[in-house]
Coordinates of C-alpha atoms in Angstrom, one line a residue:
X1 CA 14.5 2.9 -4.0
X2 CA 14.3 4.7 -0.6
X3 CA 12.1 7.7 -0.4
X4 CA 13.2 10.5 2.0
X5 CA 11.0 11.0 5.1
X6 CA 10.6 14.6 4.2
X7 CA 8.9 13.7 0.9
X8 CA 6.6 11.3 2.7
X9 CA 5.6 14.0 5.2
X10 CA 5.1 16.5 2.4
X11 CA 2.8 14.1 0.6
X12 CA 0.8 13.3 3.8
X13 CA 0.4 17.0 4.5
X14 CA -0.6 17.7 0.9
X15 CA -3.3 15.0 1.1
X16 CA -4.6 16.3 4.4
X17 CA -4.8 19.9 3.0
X18 CA -6.5 18.7 -0.2
X19 CA -9.0 16.3 1.4
X20 CA -9.2 17.7 5.0
X21 CA -9.0 14.2 6.5
X22 CA -6.5 11.7 7.8
X23 CA -9.0 8.9 7.8
X24 CA -7.6 6.2 5.6
X25 CA -11.0 5.1 4.3
X26 CA -12.0 8.6 3.4
X27 CA -8.7 9.2 1.7
X28 CA -8.9 5.9 -0.3
X29 CA -12.4 6.8 -1.5
X30 CA -11.2 10.3 -2.5
X31 CA -8.2 8.8 -4.3
X32 CA -10.2 6.1 -6.1
X33 CA -8.5 3.2 -4.2
X34 CA -10.9 0.4 -3.3
X35 CA -10.4 -1.1 0.2
X36 CA -11.5 -4.7 0.1
X37 CA -13.0 -6.6 3.0
X38 CA -10.5 -8.0 5.6
X39 CA -8.6 -11.2 4.6
X40 CA -7.4 -14.1 6.8
X41 CA -3.7 -13.4 6.1
X42 CA -1.3 -15.4 8.3
X43 CA 1.4 -12.8 9.0
X44 CA 1.1 -10.2 6.3
X45 CA -0.9 -7.2 7.5
X46 CA -1.7 -5.5 4.2
X47 CA -1.2 -5.5 0.5
X48 CA -1.6 -3.0 -2.4
X49 CA -2.6 -4.5 -5.8
X50 CA -3.4 -3.0 -9.2
X51 CA -5.6 -5.1 -11.4
X52 CA -6.4 -3.8 -14.9
X53 CA -5.8 -0.2 -13.7
X54 CA -8.0 -0.6 -10.7
X55 CA -6.3 0.0 -7.3
X56 CA -7.0 -2.2 -4.3
X57 CA -6.0 -2.5 -0.7
X58 CA -6.3 -5.8 1.1
X59 CA -5.7 -6.1 4.9
X60 CA -5.6 -8.7 7.6
X61 CA -8.7 -9.4 9.6
X62 CA -8.9 -9.2 13.4
X63 CA -6.4 -6.3 13.8
X64 CA -7.2 -3.6 16.4
X65 CA -8.6 -0.4 14.9
X66 CA -5.4 1.6 15.5
X67 CA -3.2 -0.9 13.7
X68 CA -5.8 -1.3 10.9
X69 CA -5.6 2.4 10.3
X70 CA -1.8 2.4 10.3
X71 CA -1.8 -0.5 7.7
X72 CA -4.4 1.2 5.5
X73 CA -2.4 4.5 5.5
X74 CA 0.8 2.5 4.8
X75 CA -0.8 0.8 1.8
X76 CA -2.1 4.2 0.6
X77 CA 1.5 5.3 0.8
X78 CA 2.4 2.6 -1.7
X79 CA -0.4 3.8 -4.0
X80 CA 0.9 7.4 -3.9
X81 CA 4.6 6.7 -3.8
X82 CA 5.3 3.4 -5.5
X83 CA 2.5 2.8 -8.0
X84 CA 4.7 3.7 -11.0
X85 CA 7.3 1.0 -10.0
X86 CA 4.5 -1.6 -10.2
X87 CA 3.4 -0.5 -13.6
X88 CA 4.8 -1.9 -16.8
X89 CA 4.2 -5.0 -18.8
X90 CA 2.4 -7.0 -16.2
X91 CA -1.3 -7.4 -16.2
X92 CA -1.4 -7.9 -12.5
X93 CA 1.0 -6.4 -10.0
X94 CA 1.1 -6.4 -6.3
X95 CA 3.1 -4.3 -3.9
X96 CA 3.5 -5.6 -0.4
X97 CA 5.6 -4.5 2.6
X98 CA 6.9 -6.8 5.3
X99 CA 7.6 -4.7 8.3
X100 CA 9.2 -7.4 10.5
X101 CA 12.4 -6.9 12.5
X102 CA 12.1 -3.1 12.1
X103 CA 12.9 -3.5 8.4
X104 CA 10.7 -2.6 5.4
X105 CA 10.9 -4.7 2.3
X106 CA 9.0 -4.0 -0.8
X107 CA 8.0 -7.1 -2.9
X108 CA 6.8 -6.7 -6.4
X109 CA 4.9 -9.8 -7.5
X110 CA 4.8 -10.8 -11.2
X111 CA 3.0 -13.9 -12.7
X112 CA 6.5 -15.0 -13.8
X113 CA 8.3 -15.9 -10.5
X114 CA 11.7 -15.2 -12.0
X115 CA 10.6 -11.5 -12.4
X116 CA 9.4 -11.0 -8.9
X117 CA 11.8 -9.2 -6.6
X118 CA 12.5 -8.0 -3.1
X119 CA 13.9 -4.6 -2.5
X120 CA 14.7 -2.9 0.7
X121 CA 12.7 0.3 1.1
X122 CA 15.6 2.2 2.6
X123 CA 18.1 1.3 -0.2

């Protein structure tokens, strides 16, 4: 499931060239991704969710502006690089990344708990 760093850099450069911005809010607007108001998450910093073909980013309240931008850009990365893995038979899907302990784990939520799954981003 891992995506080579070179592909991520190429995509980031392509988005910058196309939209002339690295501002995550401007990019989200240009890409049609809705950034929701901050949420009182306990430890999770952000989440990407598709509901009825509408794409949303949720993020933790009270983060410093630099971290907030990093999280928003990270979630936009899920939109651009992992959206297809969240599509399928589910009406609601959520992609979330836990970046604790220097690891990145992608969790795909499904209304059926048996169908939800963790996957290491670097596998």
